[in-house]
Short mmCIF file of C-alpha atoms in Angstrom, two decimals:
data_model
loop_
_atom_site.label_atom_id
_atom_site.label_comp_id
_atom_site.label_asym_id
_atom_site.label_seq_id
_atom_site.Cartn_x
_atom_site.Cartn_y
_atom_site.Cartn_z
CA UNK Q 88 23.49 18.40 40.44
CA UNK Q 89 20.98 21.13 40.94
CA UNK Q 90 19.47 22.82 37.95
CA UNK Q 91 17.73 26.19 38.03
CA UNK Q 92 15.06 27.66 35.80
CA UNK Q 93 13.98 31.31 35.61
CA UNK Q 94 10.36 31.99 34.75
CA UNK Q 95 8.86 35.31 33.69
CA UNK Q 96 5.72 36.10 35.66
CA UNK Q 97 2.47 37.20 34.06
CA UNK Q 98 3.00 40.60 35.67
CA UNK Q 99 5.39 41.51 32.88
CA UNK Q 100 8.91 41.31 31.70
CA UNK Q 101 10.22 43.66 34.38
CA UNK Q 102 9.14 41.55 37.33
CA UNK Q 103 12.02 39.75 39.09
CA UNK Q 104 12.58 36.17 37.92
CA UNK Q 105 11.37 33.30 40.06
CA UNK Q 106 13.87 30.45 40.37
CA UNK Q 107 12.84 26.84 40.84
CA UNK Q 108 15.36 24.19 41.80
CA UNK Q 109 15.22 20.50 41.07
CA UNK Q 110 17.42 17.64 42.19
CA UNK Q 111 17.32 16.05 38.74
CA UNK Q 112 20.52 16.20 36.76
CA UNK Q 113 20.38 17.97 33.41
CA UNK Q 114 20.52 15.44 30.57
CA UNK Q 115 23.28 16.40 28.15
CA UNK Q 116 23.01 14.91 24.66
CA UNK Q 117 26.79 15.01 24.49
CA UNK Q 118 27.92 13.00 27.50
CA UNK Q 119 30.83 10.66 26.97
CA UNK Q 120 34.18 9.69 28.40
CA UNK Q 121 37.20 7.72 27.25
CA UNK Q 122 40.40 6.55 28.90
CA UNK Q 123 43.74 7.32 27.27
CA UNK Q 124 47.23 6.09 28.24
CA UNK Q 125 48.67 9.59 28.68
CA UNK Q 126 49.06 11.85 31.71
CA UNK Q 127 46.41 14.61 31.92
CA UNK Q 128 48.79 17.35 30.71
CA UNK Q 129 49.77 15.27 27.65
CA UNK Q 130 46.17 14.26 26.87
CA UNK Q 131 45.09 17.91 27.15
CA UNK Q 132 47.96 19.19 24.99
CA UNK Q 133 47.21 16.72 22.22
CA UNK Q 134 43.45 17.41 22.43
CA UNK Q 135 43.80 21.17 21.97
CA UNK Q 136 46.95 21.48 19.85
CA UNK Q 137 46.26 18.67 17.40
CA UNK Q 138 42.48 18.96 17.09
CA UNK Q 139 42.55 19.22 13.28
CA UNK Q 140 44.41 15.88 13.15
CA UNK Q 141 42.21 13.72 15.40
CA UNK Q 142 38.79 15.38 15.10
CA UNK Q 143 36.93 13.20 12.61
CA UNK Q 144 33.33 14.30 13.23
CA UNK Q 145 34.02 17.86 12.09
CA UNK Q 146 36.70 19.11 9.73
CA UNK Q 147 38.48 21.95 11.52
CA UNK Q 148 41.05 24.33 10.07
CA UNK Q 149 42.82 26.90 12.25
CA UNK Q 150 41.47 30.37 11.56
CA UNK Q 151 42.93 32.42 14.42
CA UNK Q 152 45.30 30.95 17.02
CA UNK Q 153 45.93 32.79 20.29
CA UNK Q 154 48.84 32.15 22.68
CA UNK Q 155 46.55 31.69 25.69
CA UNK Q 156 44.26 29.34 23.73
CA UNK Q 157 41.05 31.17 24.72
CA UNK Q 158 39.81 32.95 21.62
CA UNK Q 159 41.40 30.45 19.24
CA UNK Q 160 39.04 29.89 16.31
CA UNK Q 161 38.69 27.22 13.66
CA UNK Q 162 36.70 27.11 10.46
CA UNK Q 163 34.45 24.08 10.92
CA UNK Q 164 32.70 21.91 8.35
CA UNK Q 165 30.25 19.16 9.27
CA UNK Q 166 28.78 16.76 6.70
CA UNK Q 167 25.38 15.62 7.90
CA UNK Q 168 22.45 14.12 6.02
CA UNK Q 169 24.21 14.72 2.72
CA UNK Q 170 24.59 18.44 3.37
CA UNK Q 171 27.63 20.44 4.41
CA UNK Q 172 27.18 22.76 7.39
CA UNK Q 173 29.91 25.35 7.94
CA UNK Q 174 30.67 27.63 10.81
CA UNK Q 175 33.19 28.70 13.41
CA UNK Q 176 34.41 26.67 16.37
CA UNK Q 177 36.06 28.65 19.17
CA UNK Q 178 37.75 27.90 22.45
CA UNK Q 179 35.91 29.94 25.09
CA UNK Q 180 37.57 28.62 28.25
CA UNK Q 181 40.75 26.79 29.13
CA UNK Q 182 42.36 25.50 32.30
CA UNK Q 183 45.54 23.89 30.89
CA UNK Q 184 45.87 20.24 31.77
CA UNK Q 185 42.40 20.15 33.32
CA UNK Q 186 39.65 21.40 31.01
CA UNK Q 187 38.71 23.20 27.83
CA UNK Q 188 35.34 24.66 26.78
CA UNK Q 189 34.36 24.92 23.14
CA UNK Q 190 31.45 26.52 21.29
CA UNK Q 191 30.58 26.29 17.62
CA UNK Q 192 28.00 28.09 15.52
CA UNK Q 193 27.06 28.11 11.89
CA UNK Q 194 24.07 27.82 9.59
CA UNK Q 195 21.68 27.66 12.54
CA UNK Q 196 23.56 24.90 14.38
CA UNK Q 197 24.94 25.66 17.84
CA UNK Q 198 27.16 23.28 19.81
CA UNK Q 199 28.76 23.76 23.21
CA UNK Q 200 30.75 21.37 25.33
CA UNK Q 201 33.33 21.16 28.09
CA UNK Q 202 36.07 18.54 28.14
CA UNK Q 203 37.83 17.59 31.38
CA UNK Q 204 41.06 15.65 31.91
CA UNK Q 205 41.42 13.71 35.19
CA UNK Q 206 44.19 11.31 36.22
CA UNK Q 207 42.83 7.76 36.27
CA UNK Q 208 45.03 4.74 37.01
CA UNK Q 209 48.06 5.09 34.73
CA UNK Q 210 46.37 7.41 32.27
CA UNK Q 211 43.63 10.01 31.95
CA UNK Q 212 39.84 9.93 31.92
CA UNK Q 213 38.73 12.43 29.27
CA UNK Q 214 35.09 13.40 29.78
CA UNK Q 215 32.95 15.54 27.49
CA UNK Q 216 29.59 17.08 28.43
CA UNK Q 217 27.63 19.41 26.22
CA UNK Q 218 24.62 19.91 24.04
CA UNK Q 219 23.52 21.28 20.69
CA UNK Q 220 20.66 23.00 18.91
CA UNK Q 221 19.71 22.24 15.33
CA UNK Q 222 17.76 24.55 13.02
CA UNK Q 223 14.09 23.71 12.57
CA UNK Q 224 14.57 22.99 8.85
CA UNK Q 225 16.95 20.11 9.66
CA UNK Q 226 14.70 18.66 12.34
CA UNK Q 227 11.62 18.99 10.10
CA UNK Q 228 13.31 16.92 7.37
CA UNK Q 229 13.81 14.04 9.78
CA UNK Q 230 10.75 12.29 11.12
CA UNK Q 231 12.81 10.16 13.51
CA UNK Q 232 14.42 12.54 16.01
CA UNK Q 233 15.90 9.56 17.87
CA UNK Q 234 17.52 8.44 14.60
CA UNK Q 235 18.95 11.93 14.22
CA UNK Q 236 20.47 11.79 17.70
CA UNK Q 237 21.90 8.32 17.01
CA UNK Q 238 23.59 9.63 13.85
CA UNK Q 239 25.17 12.49 15.81
CA UNK Q 240 26.21 10.00 18.52
CA UNK Q 241 27.96 7.85 15.88
CA UNK Q 242 29.92 10.90 14.72
CA UNK Q 243 30.96 11.65 18.30
CA UNK Q 244 31.96 8.02 18.86
CA UNK Q 245 34.12 8.06 15.71
CA UNK Q 246 35.88 11.23 16.89
CA UNK Q 247 36.46 9.64 20.32
CA UNK Q 248 37.91 6.53 18.70
CA UNK Q 249 40.23 8.64 16.55
CA UNK Q 250 41.44 10.56 19.63
CA UNK Q 251 42.01 7.37 21.66
CA UNK Q 252 43.93 5.67 18.84
CA UNK Q 253 46.15 8.72 18.37
CA UNK Q 254 46.84 8.91 22.13
CA UNK Q 255 47.74 5.20 22.17
CA UNK Q 256 50.19 5.80 19.30
CA UNK Q 257 51.80 8.66 21.25
CA UNK Q 258 52.13 6.46 24.35
CA UNK Q 259 53.61 3.58 22.34
CA UNK Q 260 56.11 5.93 20.68
CA UNK Q 261 57.16 7.27 24.08
CA UNK Q 262 57.82 3.72 25.33
CA UNK Q 263 60.30 3.03 22.51
#
């Protein structure tokens, strides 16, 4: 993938940006995929419609649900380092059966990610790519930034496991 970067010249803020291109892929701190035994449309439906049930990293409660999904909002609560962080998670893009984009903000934390659903063998490969920003006061309290990222990774892995187990249960129920 090509990544671009705009730089402001020393001539001032009104000078046109200069773009540099690199062949290096952007490193996303949220970059994971799982396989589930459901067709893409089923995996997608469960992911977006039942998020409060399977999402274990963040507690989400529907706040505003829209028929077209985009604009749907959830109250979100994330327990991290013994402190509760609250905010709003919203669906900002949706291509039913194929992808959904989500952003969350609250108490200085920002998270954004896109989830895609692609047919793979007799199921679906669900891939998530995104990133996050943490407030300086959280980062300053933790000397080991790598430890911080591992803790977030564990939360993501637990949510993935919860989603996969729920999808397996749906598939097993359908076979009966």
